[in-house]
XYZ file of N, CA and C in Angstrom:
333
model
N -45.116 117.671 -44.211
C -44.699 119.501 -44.080
C -43.517 119.092 -42.968
N -42.451 119.723 -43.103
C -41.646 120.074 -42.396
C -41.931 121.625 -41.724
N -41.585 121.682 -40.293
C -41.508 122.779 -39.699
C -42.636 123.386 -39.042
N -42.872 124.015 -38.614
C -44.119 124.569 -37.786
C -44.249 126.240 -38.408
N -44.965 126.332 -39.041
C -45.475 127.900 -39.414
C -46.480 128.880 -38.958
N -46.171 128.728 -37.567
C -47.280 129.999 -37.060
C -46.229 130.078 -35.908
N -46.785 131.121 -35.448
C -45.945 131.967 -34.355
C -46.353 131.157 -32.601
N -45.422 131.023 -32.046
C -45.744 130.073 -30.869
C -44.810 130.480 -29.765
N -45.373 130.682 -28.325
C -45.360 130.682 -27.421
C -44.979 129.584 -26.373
N -43.604 129.262 -25.867
C -43.193 128.434 -25.114
C -44.221 128.371 -23.162
N -44.667 127.276 -23.109
C -45.982 127.075 -22.030
C -45.016 126.702 -21.016
N -44.586 127.880 -20.232
C -43.576 127.498 -19.374
C -44.211 126.374 -17.983
N -45.853 126.242 -18.032
C -45.523 125.585 -17.393
C -45.343 124.010 -16.901
N -45.196 123.541 -18.295
C -44.801 122.634 -18.269
C -43.409 122.258 -18.638
N -42.330 123.026 -18.216
C -41.063 123.100 -18.832
C -40.460 122.395 -17.218
N -40.680 122.568 -16.236
C -39.781 122.388 -15.040
C -40.136 120.208 -14.901
N -41.334 120.264 -15.312
C -41.197 118.473 -14.855
C -40.135 117.675 -16.177
N -39.514 118.352 -17.252
C -38.939 117.895 -18.366
C -36.925 118.406 -17.981
N -36.983 118.907 -16.799
C -35.621 118.928 -16.448
C -35.191 118.325 -15.625
N -34.350 118.178 -15.144
C -33.503 117.236 -14.557
C -33.410 117.480 -13.011
N -33.874 116.986 -11.840
C -33.640 117.144 -10.838
C -34.451 118.532 -9.685
N -35.477 118.994 -10.683
C -36.719 119.900 -10.289
C -37.444 119.191 -9.780
N -38.063 119.618 -8.543
C -39.759 119.439 -7.748
C -40.551 118.767 -8.560
N -40.490 119.302 -9.665
C -41.348 118.504 -10.741
C -41.812 117.605 -11.071
N -39.935 117.278 -11.483
C -39.361 115.736 -11.968
C -40.034 114.773 -10.946
N -39.162 115.208 -9.443
C -39.332 114.265 -8.517
C -40.676 113.681 -7.726
N -41.418 114.768 -8.301
C -42.966 114.404 -8.099
C -43.266 113.123 -9.034
N -43.224 113.029 -10.421
C -43.544 112.080 -11.131
C -43.010 110.641 -10.966
N -41.740 110.944 -10.109
C -41.142 109.564 -9.632
C -41.397 109.159 -8.241
N -41.905 110.260 -7.435
C -42.496 109.655 -6.152
C -43.564 109.127 -6.543
N -44.794 109.085 -7.930
C -45.776 108.819 -7.866
C -45.484 107.322 -8.867
N -44.636 107.497 -9.006
C -43.879 105.749 -9.763
C -44.324 106.001 -10.636
N -44.452 107.693 -11.814
C -44.541 107.561 -13.093
C -43.272 107.618 -13.572
N -42.658 107.355 -14.870
C -41.856 107.686 -16.036
C -41.456 109.158 -15.836
N -40.415 109.900 -15.569
C -39.727 111.317 -15.710
C -38.992 111.105 -17.596
N -39.227 112.063 -18.306
C -38.643 111.943 -19.713
C -38.411 113.244 -19.143
N -36.792 113.267 -19.295
C -35.848 114.849 -19.227
C -35.248 114.777 -20.047
N -34.743 116.441 -20.567
C -33.814 117.299 -21.351
C -32.393 116.737 -20.636
N -31.311 116.718 -20.908
C -29.937 116.803 -20.318
C -30.071 118.172 -19.569
N -30.810 119.536 -20.241
C -30.562 120.547 -19.480
C -31.331 121.273 -20.130
N -31.647 123.028 -19.630
C -32.588 123.540 -20.525
C -32.200 123.982 -22.131
N -30.778 124.124 -21.865
C -30.113 124.550 -23.050
C -30.658 123.605 -24.050
N -30.572 122.010 -23.833
C -31.062 121.409 -25.005
C -32.104 120.888 -25.359
N -33.015 121.381 -24.417
C -34.483 121.634 -24.299
C -34.580 122.324 -25.447
N -34.078 124.103 -25.398
C -34.420 124.996 -26.386
C -33.874 124.472 -27.759
N -32.873 124.364 -28.090
C -32.673 123.912 -28.991
C -33.156 122.630 -29.616
N -33.164 121.744 -29.028
C -34.413 120.535 -29.261
C -35.717 121.429 -30.169
N -36.395 122.387 -29.131
C -37.311 123.346 -29.613
C -37.264 123.941 -31.088
N -36.433 124.150 -31.128
C -35.875 125.410 -32.145
C -35.797 124.812 -33.590
N -34.921 123.069 -33.092
C -34.669 122.748 -34.206
C -36.035 121.896 -35.052
N -37.247 121.190 -33.752
C -38.811 121.131 -34.202
C -38.959 122.153 -35.326
N -39.029 123.347 -34.542
C -40.107 124.333 -34.974
C -39.369 124.562 -36.486
N -38.028 124.444 -36.561
C -37.302 124.655 -38.027
C -37.410 123.640 -38.802
N -37.696 122.099 -38.465
C -37.584 121.031 -39.243
C -38.533 120.128 -39.001
N -38.745 120.056 -37.794
C -39.792 118.954 -37.512
C -40.853 118.346 -38.341
N -41.395 117.282 -38.066
C -42.126 116.801 -39.177
C -43.862 116.396 -38.328
N -45.143 117.112 -38.966
C -45.881 116.891 -38.612
C -46.401 115.234 -38.384
N -46.833 114.650 -37.303
C -46.882 113.623 -36.496
C -48.518 113.371 -36.305
N -49.427 114.081 -36.373
C -50.864 114.081 -36.744
C -51.154 114.679 -35.147
N -52.382 114.830 -34.973
C -52.934 115.078 -33.532
C -53.527 114.027 -32.659
N -52.753 113.595 -31.623
C -52.955 113.080 -30.762
C -53.429 113.378 -29.400
N -54.577 113.082 -28.825
C -55.282 113.473 -27.423
C -55.588 115.275 -27.793
N -55.918 115.806 -28.562
C -56.343 116.761 -29.507
C -55.266 117.967 -28.810
N -53.656 117.433 -29.716
C -52.836 118.444 -29.403
C -52.039 118.197 -31.183
N -52.291 119.081 -31.794
C -50.628 119.143 -32.998
C -49.603 118.428 -32.469
N -49.219 117.436 -32.676
C -47.600 117.109 -32.418
C -46.781 116.936 -33.487
N -45.247 117.661 -33.573
C -44.379 117.790 -33.986
C -43.719 117.100 -33.621
N -42.211 116.568 -34.433
C -41.066 115.563 -33.962
C -40.331 115.483 -35.139
N -39.124 115.297 -34.164
C -37.814 114.965 -34.808
C -36.588 114.207 -34.091
N -36.255 113.273 -34.482
C -35.100 112.747 -34.244
C -33.705 113.160 -34.389
N -32.720 112.858 -33.087
C -31.658 113.448 -32.865
C -30.410 112.290 -32.807
N -29.260 112.561 -33.813
C -28.404 111.279 -33.456
C -28.005 111.191 -32.177
N -27.725 112.265 -31.597
C -27.052 111.877 -30.542
C -27.865 112.250 -29.175
N -27.949 111.633 -27.935
C -29.593 111.815 -27.154
C -29.711 112.821 -26.308
N -31.062 113.525 -26.474
C -31.149 114.695 -26.101
C -31.636 114.559 -24.691
N -31.515 113.317 -24.022
C -32.400 113.510 -22.717
C -32.585 111.547 -22.099
N -33.212 111.734 -21.020
C -33.114 110.143 -21.252
C -34.609 109.953 -20.628
N -34.859 108.778 -20.110
C -36.369 108.210 -19.023
C -35.758 107.775 -18.252
N -36.348 108.328 -17.386
C -36.076 107.665 -15.563
C -37.021 107.037 -15.133
N -37.191 105.945 -14.789
C -38.294 104.788 -14.721
C -39.047 104.937 -13.071
N -40.295 105.590 -13.319
C -40.394 105.539 -11.706
C -40.415 104.314 -10.832
N -40.236 103.180 -11.686
C -40.374 102.113 -10.524
C -38.773 101.817 -10.063
N -37.797 101.760 -11.092
C -36.636 101.576 -10.393
C -35.584 102.536 -10.379
N -35.422 103.444 -11.027
C -34.526 104.407 -11.401
C -33.611 104.692 -12.979
N -34.197 103.710 -13.427
C -33.055 103.077 -14.058
C -33.676 104.428 -15.655
N -32.608 104.435 -16.436
C -32.606 105.365 -17.140
C -32.055 104.788 -18.758
N -32.973 105.426 -19.554
C -32.718 105.166 -20.656
C -32.278 106.589 -21.845
N -31.615 106.256 -22.761
C -31.480 107.502 -23.642
C -32.103 108.039 -24.537
N -32.768 109.192 -25.061
C -34.003 109.727 -25.733
C -33.488 110.125 -26.877
N -33.751 110.004 -28.424
C -33.546 110.558 -29.307
C -34.536 111.467 -29.837
N -35.395 111.574 -29.630
C -36.781 111.500 -30.178
C -36.884 112.890 -29.437
N -37.661 113.979 -30.033
C -38.207 115.497 -29.271
C -39.515 115.458 -29.942
N -40.490 116.032 -29.603
C -41.930 116.475 -29.768
C -41.709 117.867 -29.053
N -42.684 118.553 -30.151
C -43.446 119.635 -29.601
C -45.101 119.242 -29.715
N -45.827 119.592 -28.733
C -47.719 119.495 -28.604
C -47.545 121.387 -28.340
N -48.463 121.088 -29.305
C -49.043 122.690 -29.312
C -50.814 122.835 -29.280
N -50.984 123.609 -28.295
C -52.514 124.047 -27.682
C -52.334 125.324 -27.773
N -53.246 126.052 -28.682
C -53.664 126.994 -29.511
C -52.330 127.946 -29.962
N -51.831 128.570 -29.329
C -50.683 128.829 -29.760
C -49.391 128.993 -28.424
N -49.526 128.203 -28.004
C -48.410 127.795 -27.021
C -48.169 126.168 -27.336
N -46.988 125.762 -26.785
C -46.619 124.396 -27.153
C -45.234 124.172 -26.232
N -45.441 122.980 -25.922
C -43.956 122.623 -24.937
C -43.707 121.254 -25.811
N -42.137 121.157 -25.037
C -41.704 120.165 -26.153
C -41.154 119.247 -24.740
N -40.896 117.743 -25.343
C -40.954 116.892 -24.635
C -39.827 115.539 -25.265
N -38.933 115.205 -24.344
C -37.962 114.319 -25.045
C -38.922 112.848 -24.990
N -38.205 111.982 -25.963
C -39.836 110.989 -25.948
C -38.492 109.931 -26.557
N -39.043 108.490 -26.521
C -38.671 107.366 -27.221
C -39.069 107.274 -28.614
N -40.108 107.722 -28.721
C -40.960 107.754 -30.292
C -42.090 108.909 -30.463
N -42.719 108.740 -31.496
C -43.730 109.791 -31.654
C -44.949 109.286 -30.858
N -45.609 110.311 -30.264
C -46.849 109.498 -29.519
C -47.883 109.174 -30.469
N -48.524 108.283 -29.874
C -49.593 107.422 -30.945
C -51.086 107.529 -30.194
């Protein structure tokens, strides 16, 4: 199946932790957790739209339907909570909970 064939609304409570330099992203790093962030909000919205239109269903993982798509250019980066190192991310994933979704930049599909 390609694309998502249902009406969805962005779950705004998860947006800030996936954007650079927000207090929510900084909180993850202070807790020594990795932060997966988009380059910016516009990139996040373009990735979400592309996944909704063309994403591949990857299954139900931890009680969420998931759809994803690889991108040729980096859509964001992963910041290590240990040393602050960064790696570029080329995979976007949408997690669906009811009629709401949030989008995450990742290294690969969730398992």
